[in-house]
Every structure is written in structure tokens, then in C-alpha cells.
Short mmCIF file of C-alpha atoms in Angstrom, two decimals:
data_model
loop_
_atom_site.label_atom_id
_atom_site.label_comp_id
_atom_site.label_asym_id
_atom_site.label_seq_id
_atom_site.Cartn_x
_atom_site.Cartn_y
_atom_site.Cartn_z
CA MET A 1143 48.16 57.27 -61.68
CA ILE A 1144 45.90 54.42 -60.70
CA GLU A 1145 43.14 53.61 -63.17
CA LEU A 1146 40.01 51.62 -62.63
CA VAL A 1147 39.59 48.58 -64.80
CA ARG A 1148 36.35 48.69 -66.71
CA GLU A 1149 35.60 47.19 -70.07
CA GLY A 1150 32.16 47.13 -71.61
CA ARG A 1151 31.64 43.75 -73.18
CA ASP A 1152 28.63 41.69 -74.09
CA GLN A 1153 27.53 39.36 -71.34
CA PRO A 1154 25.80 36.00 -71.53
CA GLU A 1155 22.20 36.51 -70.41
CA GLY A 1156 21.97 36.69 -66.63
CA ALA A 1157 25.75 36.60 -66.16
CA ARG A 1158 27.53 39.18 -64.04
CA LEU A 1159 30.96 39.47 -65.66
CA VAL A 1160 33.96 41.05 -63.97
CA THR A 1161 34.53 43.15 -67.09
CA ALA A 1162 31.26 45.02 -66.49
CA TYR A 1163 32.31 46.32 -63.05
CA GLU A 1164 34.87 48.84 -61.88
CA SER A 1165 37.67 47.30 -59.88
CA ILE A 1166 40.82 48.28 -58.06
CA GLY A 1167 44.00 46.23 -57.99
CA ALA A 1168 46.32 45.87 -55.02
CA SER A 1169 49.40 45.74 -57.25
CA ASP A 1170 48.50 49.11 -58.83
CA PHE A 1171 48.04 50.63 -55.38
CA ALA A 1172 51.37 49.19 -54.21
CA LYS A 1173 53.22 50.62 -57.24
CA ALA A 1174 51.74 54.04 -56.48
CA GLY A 1175 52.80 53.76 -52.83
CA CYS A 1176 49.20 54.01 -51.57
CA PHE A 1177 49.72 51.56 -48.67
CA ARG A 1178 52.32 53.74 -46.92
CA THR A 1179 51.03 55.32 -43.75
CA GLY A 1180 49.66 58.77 -44.47
CA GLN A 1181 49.85 58.39 -48.27
CA GLN A 1182 46.80 59.93 -49.93
CA SER A 1183 45.72 59.42 -53.52
CA THR A 1184 42.74 59.86 -55.81
CA VAL A 1185 41.42 57.22 -58.18
CA PRO A 1186 39.53 58.55 -61.23
CA PHE A 1187 36.33 56.87 -62.33
CA PRO A 1188 35.20 56.76 -65.97
CA ALA A 1189 32.78 59.59 -66.81
CA GLU A 1190 29.86 57.21 -67.39
CA SER A 1191 30.36 55.51 -64.03
CA PRO A 1192 27.84 55.93 -61.19
CA TYR A 1193 30.82 56.28 -58.81
CA ARG A 1194 32.55 59.57 -58.00
CA ASP A 1195 35.43 60.99 -55.99
CA CYS A 1196 37.36 57.89 -54.89
CA ASN A 1197 40.06 58.82 -52.39
CA THR A 1198 42.45 56.62 -50.47
CA LEU A 1199 44.51 56.99 -47.32
CA GLY A 1200 47.15 54.41 -46.43
CA HIS A 1201 47.65 53.07 -42.90
CA GLY A 1202 50.35 50.44 -43.54
CA THR A 1203 48.28 47.37 -42.72
CA SER A 1204 45.06 48.79 -44.16
CA ILE A 1205 43.80 51.43 -46.54
CA ASP A 1206 40.78 53.73 -46.27
CA ILE A 1207 38.82 53.88 -49.50
CA SER A 1208 36.03 56.43 -49.74
CA TYR A 1209 33.85 57.24 -52.71
CA ALA A 1210 30.39 58.46 -53.63
CA TYR A 1211 27.79 56.30 -55.32
CA ARG A 1212 25.05 57.92 -57.39
CA THR A 1213 21.82 55.89 -57.38
CA PRO A 1214 19.64 55.73 -60.51
CA ASP A 1215 17.30 58.34 -58.96
CA GLY A 1216 20.25 60.76 -58.55
CA THR A 1217 20.80 60.42 -54.80
CA VAL A 1218 24.48 60.54 -53.86
CA ILE A 1219 25.52 58.10 -51.14
CA PRO A 1220 28.96 58.55 -49.52
CA VAL A 1221 30.70 55.21 -48.90
CA ARG A 1222 33.81 54.53 -46.81
CA HIS A 1223 35.67 51.26 -46.27
CA ARG A 1224 38.78 50.40 -44.30
CA VAL A 1225 40.25 47.50 -46.25
CA PRO A 1226 42.93 45.35 -44.59
CA VAL A 1227 46.08 44.71 -46.63
CA ASP A 1228 48.36 41.66 -46.59
CA ALA A 1229 51.80 41.15 -48.12
CA THR A 1230 53.65 38.01 -49.20
CA ASP A 1231 57.32 37.58 -50.03
CA CYS A 1232 58.23 37.31 -53.70
CA PRO A 1233 61.65 35.84 -54.42
CA VAL A 1234 62.30 38.22 -57.31
CA ARG A 1235 60.43 41.47 -56.59
CA GLY A 1236 60.32 41.79 -52.81
CA LEU A 1237 56.74 41.99 -51.54
CA ARG A 1238 53.41 41.36 -53.24
CA PHE A 1239 50.46 43.18 -51.74
CA TRP A 1240 46.91 41.86 -51.46
CA PHE A 1241 43.60 43.25 -50.34
CA LEU A 1242 41.66 41.26 -47.76
CA CYS A 1243 38.05 41.20 -48.92
CA PRO A 1244 35.87 43.27 -46.54
CA ALA A 1245 33.09 40.66 -46.85
CA CYS A 1246 34.97 37.36 -46.40
CA SER A 1247 38.59 38.29 -45.48
CA ARG A 1248 39.91 36.24 -48.41
CA ARG A 1249 43.19 37.48 -49.92
CA THR A 1250 42.57 38.95 -53.39
CA GLU A 1251 44.33 41.09 -55.99
CA SER A 1252 41.16 42.89 -57.07
CA LEU A 1253 38.16 44.35 -55.32
CA TYR A 1254 35.02 45.20 -57.25
CA PHE A 1255 32.74 48.15 -56.59
CA GLY A 1256 29.17 47.26 -55.73
CA GLU A 1257 26.56 49.92 -55.08
CA GLU A 1258 27.62 50.50 -51.49
CA ARG A 1259 30.31 47.92 -50.93
CA LEU A 1260 33.66 46.62 -52.08
CA ALA A 1261 34.02 42.87 -52.46
CA CYS A 1262 36.16 40.20 -54.08
CA ARG A 1263 34.93 38.47 -57.23
CA ARG A 1264 33.41 35.57 -55.29
CA CYS A 1265 31.51 37.71 -52.79
CA ALA A 1266 30.23 39.96 -55.59
CA ARG A 1267 29.17 36.79 -57.47
CA LEU A 1268 31.00 37.84 -60.62
CA THR A 1269 32.24 35.45 -63.28
CA TYR A 1270 34.74 35.47 -66.12
CA SER A 1271 33.48 35.28 -69.70
CA SER A 1272 35.47 32.08 -70.21
CA GLN A 1273 33.26 30.40 -67.60
CA HIS A 1274 30.36 30.81 -70.01
CA SER A 1275 32.16 29.41 -73.05
CA GLY A 1276 31.61 25.92 -74.33
CA ARG A 1277 34.36 23.32 -74.25
CA ARG A 1278 35.02 23.69 -77.98
CA ASP A 1279 35.41 27.48 -77.69
CA ARG A 1280 37.83 27.16 -74.77
CA THR A 1281 39.84 24.53 -76.62
CA LEU A 1282 40.05 26.65 -79.75
CA ARG A 1283 41.13 29.73 -77.78
CA LYS A 1284 43.77 27.73 -75.92
CA ALA A 1285 45.11 26.36 -79.21
CA LEU A 1286 45.31 29.87 -80.67
CA VAL A 1287 47.08 31.22 -77.57
CA LEU A 1288 49.60 28.36 -77.65
CA HIS A 1289 50.14 28.84 -81.39
CA ALA A 1290 50.82 32.54 -80.84
CA ALA A 1291 53.19 31.78 -77.94
CA LEU A 1292 55.16 29.30 -80.05
CA LEU A 1293 55.54 31.99 -82.71
CA GLY A 1294 56.74 34.43 -80.04
CA THR A 1295 53.82 36.81 -80.48
CA SER A 1296 50.53 37.66 -78.78
CA LEU A 1297 47.16 36.31 -79.84
CA HIS A 1298 46.13 39.81 -80.88
CA GLU A 1299 49.22 40.23 -83.08
CA LEU A 1300 48.72 36.76 -84.57
CA LEU A 1301 45.16 37.57 -85.59
CA CYS A 1302 46.04 41.06 -86.84
CA ASP A 1303 49.00 39.90 -88.93
CA LEU A 1304 46.96 39.02 -92.00
CA PRO A 1305 48.02 39.73 -95.55
CA ASP A 1306 46.38 42.75 -97.15
CA GLN A 1307 45.58 40.74 -100.26
CA ARG A 1308 42.38 38.77 -100.43
CA PRO A 1309 42.59 35.06 -101.17
CA PRO A 1310 42.21 34.03 -104.82
CA GLY A 1311 38.57 33.46 -105.75
CA MET A 1312 37.10 35.52 -102.88
CA SER A 1313 35.02 38.54 -103.86
CA ARG A 1314 36.11 41.96 -102.67
CA GLN A 1315 32.77 42.45 -100.92
CA ARG A 1316 33.06 39.18 -98.98
CA TYR A 1317 36.71 39.91 -98.09
CA LYS A 1318 35.82 43.39 -96.79
CA LYS A 1319 32.89 42.03 -94.78
CA MET A 1320 35.08 39.32 -93.21
CA ARG A 1321 37.91 41.77 -92.40
CA ASP A 1322 35.45 44.23 -90.82
CA GLU A 1323 33.96 41.44 -88.70
CA LEU A 1324 37.45 40.34 -87.60
CA ASP A 1325 38.37 43.92 -86.72
CA ASP A 1326 35.22 44.22 -84.59
CA LEU A 1327 36.07 40.98 -82.79
CA LEU A 1328 39.67 42.04 -82.21
CA ALA A 1329 38.43 45.25 -80.62
CA LEU A 1330 36.83 43.06 -77.93
CA ILE A 1331 40.06 41.22 -77.10
#
């Protein structure tokens, strides 16, 4: 089953982050065989999404994507796109499929749902949260990721692998407060 990527995260003021928008990935569609001519599939939207009933129909070199968008006033607008598809050779896994953005024709892995259009990240003017981080934050995150990689683990596992005992001299209340805050932060990763 193909799932839409959607994660609710805090955004810097005025920023339009990719994590706040539903998206579809070409690699997920390829794995499900959606690009084959005549292949039909349905993509479920999260319950809280303003989008409904996304259906696809493969044509080999393109895919029809149709869905309904519910406006804030409750009006339902049917939307249909024929999105061109491209493929490149991969030395190990055969072919890699790409969408061609309906707005700019740029090759992209993901397309993002706008109110009545599909577009790549650039055309939708979406950014990554890391683009809003300061240099120090990016450096610290990179150091943590490298540290985790050198230990043969993920960043999440590295941060979760803490001893259950509080450090000597730290109050139980402070330890609990710090662990709860860390758990909340890890839920965002």
C-alpha cells in the first residue's frame, strides 16, 4: 500500500516546510507497480487531511492522479493531473522512476499536494527545516549523526540509549523533567 508522507511539526514563522504537506513518492509508486499501463491504485489520505479519494491509473510514460480537495468552506473540488514519468538506469537495482513536475518539468522523487495542483518542492516553495537552522545547530546535528554512524547505530538509538539511573547529585525531579523533555524531542525526530 502506498502511504502519503505527512508529519506535523512546528515550523519557523512564515516557513512552508515539506513536513506540513502531503506528498507522493515516485519510488513508492514504482514498488507498487502503479506506472504499468492500466494499473489502478488508491492512495489513502490521513483522516484530518483536506484531500480525499486519490486514485491513480498508470500509462507507462505517465500516470493519472485524481483526487478531491475540500476547501475550508466545505466545497469539494475534483482535481485530475496527468503526470509524466521518467526512468533512469541504476547499476544495482535496475530502473529508478521519477515524476516530472507538472509545473516546471523538473525530475523529482516527490510531488506535493497544493490546493488544486501537484508540484515539486521548488514550485510549491517549500523548504526543509534544516534550511531554517543556524550554523551551530546544523554543525551539532552533523556531529551527532557522524558519532552515531561511527558507533554503528542511528541518531535516534544513540539518543534513546541512556542509562536508567540519574547522574549522581541530580535531583529526581530535575532528572524526570529532563528525560520527559528528551522524550518529547525524540518524538519529533
